[in-house]
Amino acid sequence: MRLWLPTLLRLVALVLLVAFIVEPQWFEPIFKPLTENNAPAIYNQGSLLSLTVQHLQIVALATLAAIVVAVALAILVTRPFGAEFLPLSRSLVNIGQTFPPVAVLALAVPAVGFGEKPTLIALFLYGLLPIFENSLTGLTTLPQPVVEAARGVGMTGWQRLMKVELPLALPVILAGVRLSVVISLATATIGSTVAAKTLGEVIIAGLFSNNLAFVLQGGLIVAVLAVLIHDALSALERFAARRTGRAV
Amino acid sequence: MIEIENLTKRYADTAVVDNVSLTIEPRTVAAIVGTSGSGKTTLLRMINRLVEPTSGIVKLDGVDNRALPGHELRRSIGYAIQGHGLFPHRTVAENIATVPALLGWDKARISARVDELLTLFQLDPADFGPRYPHELSGGQQQRVGVARALAAEPNVLLMDEPFGALDPIIRAKAQEDLLAIQKRFGTTIILVTHDMEEAIHLGDKIAVMDAGKLVQYAAPAEILARPATEFVETLIGTGERPFKLLSLEAVSEAVEPGRAQGEAIPATATQRDALAELLWSGRQALPVKGEDGADLGKVTVKGLVKRAARPA
């Protein structure tokens, strides 16, 4: 009973989410009480489906770029020849995190113009830190006898990385990716202030027209997306951890 | 044959291994004994170049071990460590297959070799092959670790405290297995241990290291009879000396003609076991039986006491 309940709840959430995105009119009675002066209860300035897809696209693209750069950087600074760059890379990545996303947007717009590009830059910079930190942790806390054995059996540096170090660090790296994705899902809404097509549009439209129903719709979709994607990535992480022989 | 010539390893100003030279005969077991920080592990790791020496040469069958790139050299030398170092994300079969796979053996040959080794170490290939290391007991993990080290049929096997993590009963069994396998394959084994008892039991020769220096390199009987320094004496433990000396030889060497009463002791048991049995049962003599159960004679307290005395 306890085991299938969470799965059932997630399934219900997913079904409701898909239904809402595809046929928002069905839910009009629920949101009607939140509006005043006969304002529309359901977002009517574009398709929720296409906004959701674009929102996810931006997050996916930014996260993918962040994974490539952060993991590559972590690999580099954990090699003997790259160890000198560890403090430097740490502070660089930390700086990316200290900039408020709004400030990054404000600075990026004059450079690359309005639209998706400044949002991608902000999300990319924001996604770097958790992935980089976790990749570093994963690659530097490998069980010592295993690393020693990998050298002892005659693996080259590349073989050790690909066959032993990365597979064993994978669960920890994935945890960083999960963190980064959830942050990006939320942060992407701010991108709509610089004309990126994300679910932020719905929230901003609601704020401008004093329409609580719009704000709630945009917020709910992002929140449910974040919860579902977080859970899916957690499951992936547990699978990877089992593969590395750690009992979870 | 392994020739170590004037090998030195310095970290900053300290010499961890200081000008060590020794020769290990093929198909023998050499035990390197010392306290922690004596440089014994560093010495071992310079043989397969996990550590590069500051100066000196290691020759394997006459060839300088720097003739090949380090990783290729290590594929030709077995290496087993304390805590086994098995890859937790690979099955037992995949772990054992590591070096053959790196060497590019074909699948059929690899799987035949894996099955052979598992069987040799008394692990059923069908049952244990697909398991992950964390599904094994400590003793089983250790056996798989040694099987992996032996997978590519190396002439030389380096072992760093391989039995350190095992309880005494499993450890004794693992030591017997190792000796049996060494006889079967004729592997040259270099084993690092801090346990003089283990060194005496396993080693054809024992190298005693102290503060980076080789203080004595000799057969166990020689080490027991004539320890080169006080440090070696301390390692042996003076109170244990006569018993360790007796533990080197089998009962068959001490058999005297005549008959004795009571339960017999097998001729393959050590003389220490025989003395222990004599003292414990309060008898003066024990009958000795051969492997076929034949009566070979007797061992006596008097005879054993004579053998336990310091050799001239």
Coordinates of C-alpha atoms in Angstrom, one line a residue:
Chain A
M1 CA 0.0 0.0 0.0
R2 CA 2.7 2.4 1.0
L3 CA 4.9 1.4 -1.9
W4 CA 2.5 2.1 -4.7
L5 CA 1.0 5.3 -3.2
P6 CA 3.8 7.6 -4.2
T7 CA 3.9 6.2 -7.7
L8 CA 0.1 6.6 -8.0
L9 CA 0.3 10.2 -6.8
R10 CA 3.0 11.0 -9.4
L11 CA 1.0 9.3 -12.1
V12 CA -2.1 11.4 -11.2
A13 CA 0.0 14.5 -11.2
L14 CA 1.4 13.7 -14.7
V15 CA -2.0 13.0 -16.1
L16 CA -3.4 16.2 -14.7
L17 CA -0.4 18.2 -16.0
V18 CA -0.7 16.8 -19.5
A19 CA -4.5 17.3 -19.5
F20 CA -4.1 20.9 -18.3
I21 CA -1.4 21.7 -20.9
V22 CA -3.3 20.2 -23.8
E23 CA -6.9 21.1 -22.9
P24 CA -6.7 24.0 -20.4
Q25 CA -10.4 24.9 -21.0
W26 CA -11.5 21.8 -19.1
F27 CA -10.2 23.4 -15.9
E28 CA -11.9 26.8 -16.3
P29 CA -14.4 26.3 -13.5
I30 CA -11.5 25.7 -11.0
F31 CA -9.7 29.0 -11.9
K32 CA -12.8 31.1 -12.4
P33 CA -13.2 32.1 -8.7
L34 CA -9.7 33.6 -8.8
T35 CA -10.5 36.2 -11.4
E36 CA -12.2 39.6 -11.1
N37 CA -14.2 41.7 -13.6
N38 CA -14.9 38.9 -15.9
A39 CA -11.3 38.5 -16.8
P40 CA -10.4 35.3 -18.7
A41 CA -9.7 32.4 -16.3
I42 CA -7.4 30.5 -18.6
Y43 CA -4.3 31.9 -20.3
N44 CA -5.4 33.1 -23.7
Q45 CA -2.3 34.8 -25.2
G46 CA -0.7 31.6 -26.6
S47 CA -0.7 27.9 -26.4
L48 CA 0.4 26.5 -23.0
L49 CA 1.6 23.4 -24.7
S50 CA 4.1 25.2 -26.9
L51 CA 5.2 27.4 -24.0
T52 CA 5.9 24.3 -21.9
V53 CA 7.8 22.6 -24.7
Q54 CA 9.9 25.7 -25.2
H55 CA 10.5 26.0 -21.5
L56 CA 11.7 22.4 -21.4
Q57 CA 13.9 22.9 -24.5
I58 CA 15.7 25.9 -23.0
V59 CA 16.3 24.1 -19.7
A60 CA 17.5 21.0 -21.5
L61 CA 19.8 22.9 -23.8
A62 CA 21.3 24.9 -21.0
T63 CA 21.7 21.9 -18.7
L64 CA 23.3 19.8 -21.5
A65 CA 25.9 22.6 -22.1
A66 CA 26.5 22.9 -18.4
I67 CA 27.0 19.1 -18.0
V68 CA 29.5 19.0 -20.9
V69 CA 31.5 22.0 -19.6
A70 CA 31.3 21.2 -15.8
V71 CA 32.1 17.5 -16.1
A72 CA 34.9 18.2 -18.6
L73 CA 36.3 20.8 -16.2
A74 CA 36.0 18.5 -13.2
I75 CA 37.9 15.7 -15.2
L76 CA 40.6 18.1 -16.2
V77 CA 41.3 19.5 -12.7
T78 CA 41.4 16.0 -11.2
R79 CA 44.1 14.8 -13.6
P80 CA 47.7 15.2 -12.4
F81 CA 48.5 17.9 -15.0
G82 CA 45.3 19.9 -14.3
A83 CA 45.6 20.0 -10.5
E84 CA 47.0 23.5 -10.5
F85 CA 43.8 24.8 -12.0
L86 CA 41.6 23.4 -9.3
P87 CA 41.4 26.6 -7.2
L88 CA 41.0 28.8 -10.3
S89 CA 38.2 26.7 -11.8
R90 CA 36.4 26.5 -8.4
S91 CA 36.3 30.3 -8.1
L92 CA 35.3 30.8 -11.7
V93 CA 32.4 28.5 -11.3
N94 CA 31.5 30.0 -8.0
I95 CA 31.3 33.5 -9.6
G96 CA 28.8 32.1 -12.0
Q97 CA 26.6 31.2 -9.1
T98 CA 27.0 34.5 -7.2
F99 CA 25.5 36.6 -10.0
P100 CA 21.8 36.9 -9.5
P101 CA 20.1 35.5 -12.6
V102 CA 18.4 38.8 -13.2
A103 CA 21.7 40.6 -13.3
V104 CA 23.1 38.0 -15.8
L105 CA 20.0 38.7 -18.0
A106 CA 20.5 42.4 -17.7
L107 CA 24.1 42.2 -18.7
A108 CA 23.6 39.6 -21.4
V109 CA 20.8 41.5 -23.3
P110 CA 23.0 44.4 -24.5
A111 CA 25.6 41.8 -25.7
V112 CA 23.4 39.2 -27.4
G113 CA 20.0 40.9 -27.7
F114 CA 16.5 40.0 -26.4
G115 CA 15.1 36.5 -26.7
E116 CA 16.3 33.0 -25.7
K117 CA 20.1 33.7 -25.8
P118 CA 20.4 35.7 -22.6
T119 CA 18.2 33.2 -20.8
L120 CA 20.4 30.3 -22.1
I121 CA 23.5 32.1 -20.8
A122 CA 22.0 32.7 -17.4
L123 CA 20.8 29.1 -17.0
F124 CA 24.1 27.7 -18.3
L125 CA 26.1 29.7 -15.7
Y126 CA 23.6 28.8 -13.0
G127 CA 23.7 25.1 -13.8
L128 CA 27.5 24.8 -13.8
L129 CA 28.2 24.9 -10.1
P130 CA 26.1 22.0 -8.7
I131 CA 27.3 19.7 -11.5
F132 CA 30.9 20.8 -11.2
E133 CA 31.0 20.5 -7.4
N134 CA 29.3 17.1 -7.5
S135 CA 31.6 15.8 -10.3
L136 CA 34.6 16.9 -8.3
T137 CA 33.3 15.2 -5.2
G138 CA 32.5 12.0 -7.2
L139 CA 35.9 11.9 -8.8
T140 CA 37.9 12.7 -5.7
T141 CA 36.2 10.4 -3.2
L142 CA 36.5 7.1 -5.1
P143 CA 37.5 4.1 -3.0
Q144 CA 41.3 4.2 -2.8
P145 CA 41.9 0.4 -3.2
V146 CA 39.8 0.5 -6.4
V147 CA 41.7 3.3 -7.9
E148 CA 44.9 1.6 -6.9
A149 CA 43.8 -1.6 -8.5
A150 CA 42.8 0.1 -11.7
R151 CA 46.4 1.3 -12.1
G152 CA 47.8 -2.0 -10.8
V153 CA 46.1 -4.1 -13.5
G154 CA 47.6 -1.9 -16.2
M155 CA 44.9 0.5 -17.3
T156 CA 46.0 3.7 -19.1
G157 CA 44.8 7.0 -17.7
W158 CA 42.0 7.2 -20.3
Q159 CA 40.9 3.6 -19.5
R160 CA 40.8 4.3 -15.8
L161 CA 38.7 7.4 -16.4
M162 CA 36.2 5.7 -18.7
K163 CA 36.0 2.2 -17.2
V164 CA 36.4 2.9 -13.5
E165 CA 36.3 6.6 -12.3
L166 CA 33.4 7.9 -14.3
P167 CA 31.1 4.9 -13.9
L168 CA 31.7 5.0 -10.1
A169 CA 31.3 8.8 -9.9
L170 CA 28.1 8.7 -12.0
P171 CA 25.5 8.6 -9.2
V172 CA 27.1 11.7 -7.5
I173 CA 27.4 13.5 -10.9
L174 CA 23.7 12.7 -11.6
A175 CA 22.7 14.2 -8.2
G176 CA 24.4 17.4 -9.3
V177 CA 22.5 17.3 -12.6
R178 CA 19.2 16.9 -10.8
L179 CA 19.9 19.9 -8.6
S180 CA 20.9 22.0 -11.6
V181 CA 17.8 21.0 -13.6
V182 CA 15.4 21.9 -10.8
I183 CA 17.1 25.3 -10.3
S184 CA 17.0 25.9 -14.1
L185 CA 13.3 24.9 -14.4
A186 CA 12.4 27.6 -11.9
T187 CA 14.9 30.2 -13.1
A188 CA 13.8 29.9 -16.7
T189 CA 10.6 31.7 -15.9
I190 CA 12.6 34.9 -15.3
G191 CA 13.8 34.6 -18.9
S192 CA 10.4 35.8 -20.1
T193 CA 11.3 39.3 -18.8
V194 CA 13.7 39.5 -21.8
A195 CA 11.3 37.9 -24.2
A196 CA 12.3 34.3 -24.0
K197 CA 9.4 32.0 -24.7
T198 CA 9.0 30.2 -21.4
L199 CA 6.2 29.6 -18.9
G200 CA 7.3 32.8 -17.3
E201 CA 5.1 34.5 -19.9
V202 CA 2.0 33.2 -18.2
I203 CA 3.1 34.4 -14.8
I204 CA 4.2 37.8 -16.1
A205 CA 0.9 38.3 -18.1
G206 CA -1.0 37.5 -14.8
L207 CA 1.1 40.0 -12.9
F208 CA 0.5 42.8 -15.5
S209 CA -3.3 42.2 -15.7
N210 CA -3.7 41.6 -12.0
N211 CA -5.0 38.1 -12.9
L212 CA -4.3 35.6 -10.1
A213 CA -5.5 32.7 -12.2
F214 CA -2.7 33.2 -14.8
V215 CA 0.0 33.5 -12.1
L216 CA -1.2 30.3 -10.5
Q217 CA -1.4 28.4 -13.8
G218 CA 2.2 29.3 -14.8
G219 CA 3.5 28.6 -11.3
L220 CA 1.7 25.3 -11.0
I221 CA 2.9 24.0 -14.3
V222 CA 6.5 24.8 -13.5
A223 CA 6.2 23.4 -10.0
V224 CA 4.7 20.1 -11.1
L225 CA 7.3 19.8 -13.9
A226 CA 10.0 20.3 -11.4
V227 CA 8.7 17.7 -9.0
L228 CA 8.2 15.1 -11.7
I229 CA 11.6 15.6 -13.3
H230 CA 13.3 15.6 -9.9
D231 CA 11.7 12.3 -9.1
A232 CA 12.6 10.8 -12.5
L233 CA 16.2 11.8 -12.1
S234 CA 16.3 10.5 -8.5
A235 CA 15.1 7.1 -9.9
L236 CA 17.9 7.2 -12.5
E237 CA 20.4 8.0 -9.8
R238 CA 19.3 5.1 -7.7
F239 CA 19.6 2.8 -10.7
A240 CA 23.1 4.1 -11.4
A241 CA 24.1 3.6 -7.7
R242 CA 22.9 0.0 -7.8
R243 CA 25.0 -0.5 -10.9
T244 CA 28.1 0.6 -9.0
G245 CA 27.3 -2.0 -6.3
R246 CA 26.4 0.4 -3.6
A247 CA 23.4 -0.8 -1.7
V248 CA 20.8 2.0 -1.7
Chain B
M1 CA 64.2 -14.1 -11.8
I2 CA 63.8 -10.6 -10.3
E3 CA 66.9 -8.6 -9.7
I4 CA 66.7 -5.4 -7.7
E5 CA 69.9 -3.3 -7.9
N6 CA 70.6 -0.3 -5.6
L7 CA 67.0 0.8 -5.6
T8 CA 66.3 4.1 -3.9
K9 CA 63.1 6.2 -3.6
R10 CA 63.3 9.6 -2.1
Y11 CA 60.4 11.9 -1.3
A12 CA 62.0 15.4 -0.7
D13 CA 64.9 14.6 1.6
T14 CA 63.7 11.3 3.1
A15 CA 64.7 8.1 1.5
V16 CA 61.7 5.8 1.9
V17 CA 63.6 3.0 0.2
D18 CA 67.4 3.3 0.6
N19 CA 69.7 1.5 -1.7
V20 CA 68.1 -1.9 -1.6
S21 CA 69.5 -4.8 -3.6
L22 CA 68.2 -8.3 -3.7
T23 CA 67.6 -11.2 -6.1
I24 CA 64.5 -13.3 -6.1
E25 CA 64.8 -16.7 -7.7
P26 CA 62.2 -17.8 -10.2
R27 CA 59.3 -19.9 -8.9
T28 CA 59.9 -19.0 -5.3
V29 CA 58.0 -16.9 -2.7
A30 CA 59.8 -13.9 -1.2
A31 CA 58.2 -12.2 1.8
I32 CA 59.1 -8.6 2.5
V33 CA 58.5 -7.9 6.2
G34 CA 58.7 -4.7 8.1
T35 CA 56.8 -2.3 10.3
S36 CA 54.6 0.4 8.8
G37 CA 56.7 3.1 7.2
S38 CA 59.6 0.7 6.6
G39 CA 59.3 1.1 2.9
K40 CA 58.2 -2.4 2.1
T41 CA 55.1 -1.4 0.1
T42 CA 57.1 1.3 -1.8
L43 CA 59.7 -1.4 -2.7
L44 CA 57.0 -3.7 -4.0
R45 CA 55.3 -0.9 -6.0
M46 CA 58.6 0.0 -7.7
I47 CA 58.7 -3.5 -9.2
N48 CA 55.6 -2.9 -11.3
R49 CA 56.4 0.9 -11.5
L50 CA 53.3 2.1 -9.6
V51 CA 56.1 4.1 -8.0
E52 CA 59.0 5.3 -10.1
P53 CA 62.4 4.8 -8.3
T54 CA 64.7 7.8 -7.8
S55 CA 67.6 5.6 -8.7
G56 CA 68.5 2.0 -9.2
I57 CA 67.3 -0.7 -11.5
V58 CA 64.7 -3.5 -11.4
K59 CA 65.3 -6.4 -13.9
L60 CA 62.7 -9.0 -14.7
D61 CA 64.3 -12.1 -16.3
G62 CA 67.2 -9.9 -17.2
V63 CA 65.1 -7.1 -18.8
D64 CA 64.9 -3.7 -17.3
N65 CA 61.4 -3.0 -16.2
R66 CA 61.5 0.4 -17.9
A67 CA 61.7 -1.2 -21.3
L68 CA 57.9 -1.2 -21.7
P69 CA 55.5 1.7 -20.9
G70 CA 54.3 1.4 -17.2
H71 CA 50.7 0.2 -18.0
E72 CA 51.9 -2.5 -20.4
L73 CA 54.4 -3.7 -17.8
R74 CA 51.7 -3.9 -15.2
R75 CA 49.5 -6.1 -17.4
S76 CA 52.2 -8.7 -17.4
I77 CA 52.6 -8.7 -13.6
G78 CA 49.9 -9.8 -11.2
Y79 CA 49.0 -7.4 -8.5
A80 CA 46.8 -8.2 -5.4
I81 CA 46.2 -5.8 -2.6
Q82 CA 44.7 -5.6 0.9
G83 CA 41.0 -4.9 0.7
H84 CA 41.1 -6.7 -2.7
G85 CA 40.3 -3.5 -4.8
L86 CA 37.6 -5.3 -6.9
F87 CA 35.7 -3.0 -9.2
P88 CA 32.3 -2.7 -7.5
H89 CA 30.4 -1.9 -10.7
R90 CA 31.6 -5.1 -12.5
T91 CA 30.6 -8.7 -11.9
V92 CA 33.1 -11.2 -10.5
A93 CA 33.6 -12.6 -14.0
E94 CA 34.2 -9.2 -15.4
N95 CA 36.6 -8.4 -12.6
I96 CA 38.7 -11.5 -13.3
A97 CA 38.6 -10.8 -17.0
T98 CA 40.0 -7.3 -16.6
V99 CA 43.6 -7.9 -17.7
P100 CA 42.9 -10.5 -20.4
A101 CA 40.4 -8.0 -21.9
L102 CA 43.0 -5.2 -21.8
L103 CA 45.4 -7.6 -23.5
G104 CA 42.7 -8.3 -26.2
W105 CA 42.2 -12.0 -25.7
D106 CA 39.2 -13.4 -27.6
K107 CA 35.9 -13.9 -25.7
A108 CA 36.1 -17.7 -25.6
R109 CA 39.6 -17.8 -24.2
I110 CA 38.7 -15.2 -21.6
S111 CA 35.6 -17.0 -20.4
A112 CA 37.4 -20.3 -20.3
R113 CA 40.1 -18.7 -18.2
V114 CA 37.6 -17.1 -15.8
D115 CA 35.8 -20.4 -15.3
E116 CA 39.1 -22.2 -14.7
L117 CA 40.2 -19.7 -12.1
L118 CA 36.9 -19.6 -10.3
T119 CA 36.9 -23.4 -10.1
L120 CA 40.5 -23.3 -8.8
F121 CA 39.4 -21.0 -6.0
Q122 CA 36.5 -23.2 -5.2
L123 CA 33.9 -20.8 -6.4
D124 CA 31.2 -22.2 -8.7
P125 CA 31.5 -20.2 -12.0
A126 CA 27.7 -20.4 -12.8
D127 CA 26.9 -19.1 -9.3
F128 CA 29.6 -16.6 -8.6
G129 CA 30.5 -15.3 -12.0
P130 CA 27.5 -13.1 -12.4
R131 CA 27.5 -11.7 -8.8
Y132 CA 28.8 -8.3 -7.8
P133 CA 31.6 -8.0 -5.4
H134 CA 29.4 -6.6 -2.6
E135 CA 27.4 -9.8 -2.7
L136 CA 30.5 -11.9 -1.6
S137 CA 32.0 -12.5 1.8
G138 CA 35.4 -11.1 2.7
G139 CA 37.2 -14.4 2.0
Q140 CA 35.5 -14.8 -1.3
Q141 CA 36.3 -11.2 -2.3
Q142 CA 40.0 -11.9 -1.4
R143 CA 40.0 -15.0 -3.6
V144 CA 38.5 -13.2 -6.5
G145 CA 41.1 -10.4 -6.0
V146 CA 43.9 -13.0 -6.3
A147 CA 42.1 -14.7 -9.3
R148 CA 42.0 -11.4 -11.1
A149 CA 45.8 -10.9 -10.4
L150 CA 46.5 -14.3 -11.9
A151 CA 44.1 -14.1 -14.9
A152 CA 46.6 -13.3 -17.6
E153 CA 49.0 -16.0 -16.4
P154 CA 51.7 -13.7 -15.1
N155 CA 55.1 -15.1 -14.2
V156 CA 55.3 -12.7 -11.3
L157 CA 52.6 -12.0 -8.7
L158 CA 53.0 -9.0 -6.3
M159 CA 50.9 -9.1 -3.2
D160 CA 50.5 -6.2 -0.7
E161 CA 49.2 -7.5 2.6
P162 CA 46.7 -9.7 0.7
F163 CA 45.4 -11.4 3.8
G164 CA 45.4 -8.4 6.1
A165 CA 41.6 -8.0 6.2
L166 CA 40.8 -11.6 6.8
D167 CA 39.9 -13.3 10.1
P168 CA 42.5 -15.9 11.3
I169 CA 40.6 -19.0 10.1
I170 CA 40.0 -17.8 6.6
R171 CA 43.5 -16.3 6.5
A172 CA 45.1 -19.7 7.2
K173 CA 43.0 -21.3 4.4
A174 CA 43.9 -18.5 2.0
Q175 CA 47.6 -19.0 2.7
E176 CA 47.3 -22.7 2.0
D177 CA 45.4 -22.0 -1.2
L178 CA 48.1 -19.5 -2.3
L179 CA 50.9 -22.0 -1.7
A180 CA 49.0 -24.7 -3.6
I181 CA 48.5 -22.3 -6.5
Q182 CA 52.1 -21.1 -6.5
K183 CA 53.2 -24.7 -6.8
R184 CA 50.8 -25.4 -9.6
F185 CA 51.6 -22.4 -11.8
G186 CA 55.2 -21.9 -10.7
T187 CA 54.5 -18.2 -10.2
T188 CA 57.2 -16.1 -8.6
I189 CA 55.5 -14.4 -5.7
I190 CA 56.6 -11.3 -3.8
L191 CA 54.5 -10.7 -0.8
V192 CA 54.5 -7.7 1.6
T193 CA 53.4 -8.4 5.2
H194 CA 53.9 -7.0 8.6
D195 CA 53.4 -10.4 10.1
M196 CA 56.6 -12.4 10.6
E197 CA 54.6 -15.5 11.3
E198 CA 53.0 -15.2 7.8
A199 CA 56.4 -14.5 6.2
I200 CA 58.0 -17.6 7.8
H201 CA 55.0 -19.7 6.8
L202 CA 54.9 -18.5 3.2
G203 CA 58.3 -17.3 2.2
D204 CA 61.1 -19.3 0.7
K205 CA 63.2 -16.3 1.6
I206 CA 62.4 -13.3 3.8
A207 CA 63.5 -9.8 3.3
V208 CA 63.4 -7.7 6.5
M209 CA 63.0 -3.9 5.9
D210 CA 63.7 -1.3 8.5
A211 CA 63.5 2.5 7.9
G212 CA 64.0 2.0 4.2
K213 CA 67.0 -0.3 4.5
L214 CA 67.1 -4.0 3.8
V215 CA 68.5 -5.4 7.0
Q216 CA 68.5 -9.1 6.3
Y217 CA 67.5 -11.3 3.3
A218 CA 67.7 -15.0 4.0
A219 CA 65.8 -18.2 4.3
P220 CA 63.4 -18.4 7.3
A221 CA 65.6 -20.9 9.2
E222 CA 68.6 -18.6 8.8
I223 CA 66.6 -15.5 9.9
L224 CA 65.4 -17.4 13.0
A225 CA 68.8 -18.9 13.8
R226 CA 70.9 -15.8 13.1
P227 CA 68.9 -12.6 13.1
A228 CA 71.1 -9.9 11.7
T229 CA 70.1 -7.1 14.0
E230 CA 68.1 -6.5 17.2
F231 CA 65.3 -5.2 15.0
V232 CA 64.9 -8.6 13.3
E233 CA 65.0 -10.3 16.7
T234 CA 62.2 -8.1 17.9
L235 CA 60.2 -8.9 14.8
I236 CA 60.6 -12.6 15.4
G237 CA 59.7 -12.3 19.0
T238 CA 62.4 -14.1 21.1
G239 CA 59.8 -16.0 23.1
E240 CA 58.4 -17.6 20.0
R241 CA 61.7 -18.4 18.3
P242 CA 61.9 -22.2 19.0
F243 CA 58.3 -22.7 18.1
K244 CA 58.7 -20.8 14.8
L245 CA 61.8 -22.9 14.0
L246 CA 59.7 -26.1 14.6
S247 CA 56.9 -24.7 12.4
L248 CA 59.3 -24.7 9.4
E249 CA 59.7 -28.5 9.1
A250 CA 57.2 -31.3 8.8
V251 CA 56.9 -34.1 11.3
S252 CA 58.3 -36.5 8.7
E253 CA 61.8 -34.9 9.2
A254 CA 61.7 -35.8 12.9
V255 CA 60.4 -39.3 12.8
E256 CA 62.3 -41.8 15.0
P257 CA 62.0 -45.6 14.8
G258 CA 59.7 -47.2 17.3
R259 CA 56.1 -47.4 18.3
A260 CA 54.0 -45.1 20.5
Q261 CA 50.5 -45.3 21.9
G262 CA 47.4 -43.2 21.2
E263 CA 46.2 -41.2 18.3
A264 CA 48.6 -40.7 15.4
I265 CA 49.7 -37.4 13.8
P266 CA 50.0 -37.1 10.0
A267 CA 53.6 -36.9 8.7
T268 CA 52.7 -33.7 6.8
A269 CA 51.8 -31.7 10.0
T270 CA 54.5 -29.3 11.2
Q271 CA 56.8 -30.2 14.1
R272 CA 55.2 -27.4 16.1
D273 CA 51.8 -29.0 15.8
A274 CA 53.4 -32.3 17.0
L275 CA 55.0 -30.7 20.0
A276 CA 51.8 -28.9 20.9
E277 CA 49.9 -32.2 20.7
L278 CA 52.5 -33.9 22.9
L279 CA 52.4 -31.2 25.5
W280 CA 48.7 -30.9 25.5
S281 CA 48.0 -34.7 25.8
G282 CA 50.8 -35.1 28.4
R283 CA 52.5 -37.9 26.4
Q284 CA 56.2 -38.5 25.7
A285 CA 55.8 -39.8 22.2
L286 CA 53.3 -39.8 19.3
P287 CA 52.8 -42.3 16.5
V288 CA 53.3 -40.9 13.0
K289 CA 51.2 -42.1 10.1
G290 CA 51.8 -41.5 6.4
E291 CA 49.2 -40.2 3.9
D292 CA 48.1 -43.8 3.2
G293 CA 47.7 -44.4 7.0
A294 CA 50.8 -46.5 7.3
D295 CA 52.7 -46.5 10.6
L296 CA 56.0 -44.5 10.0
G297 CA 57.4 -44.4 13.5
K298 CA 57.1 -41.9 16.4
V299 CA 58.0 -38.3 17.3
T300 CA 59.2 -37.7 20.9
V301 CA 59.3 -34.6 23.1
K302 CA 63.0 -35.2 23.6
G303 CA 63.6 -35.3 19.8
L304 CA 61.6 -32.2 19.1
V305 CA 63.2 -30.2 22.0
K306 CA 66.6 -31.0 20.5
R307 CA 65.4 -29.7 17.1
A308 CA 64.0 -26.5 18.6
A309 CA 67.4 -25.5 20.0
R310 CA 69.3 -22.7 18.3
P311 CA 71.1 -24.1 15.3
A312 CA 74.9 -24.0 15.6

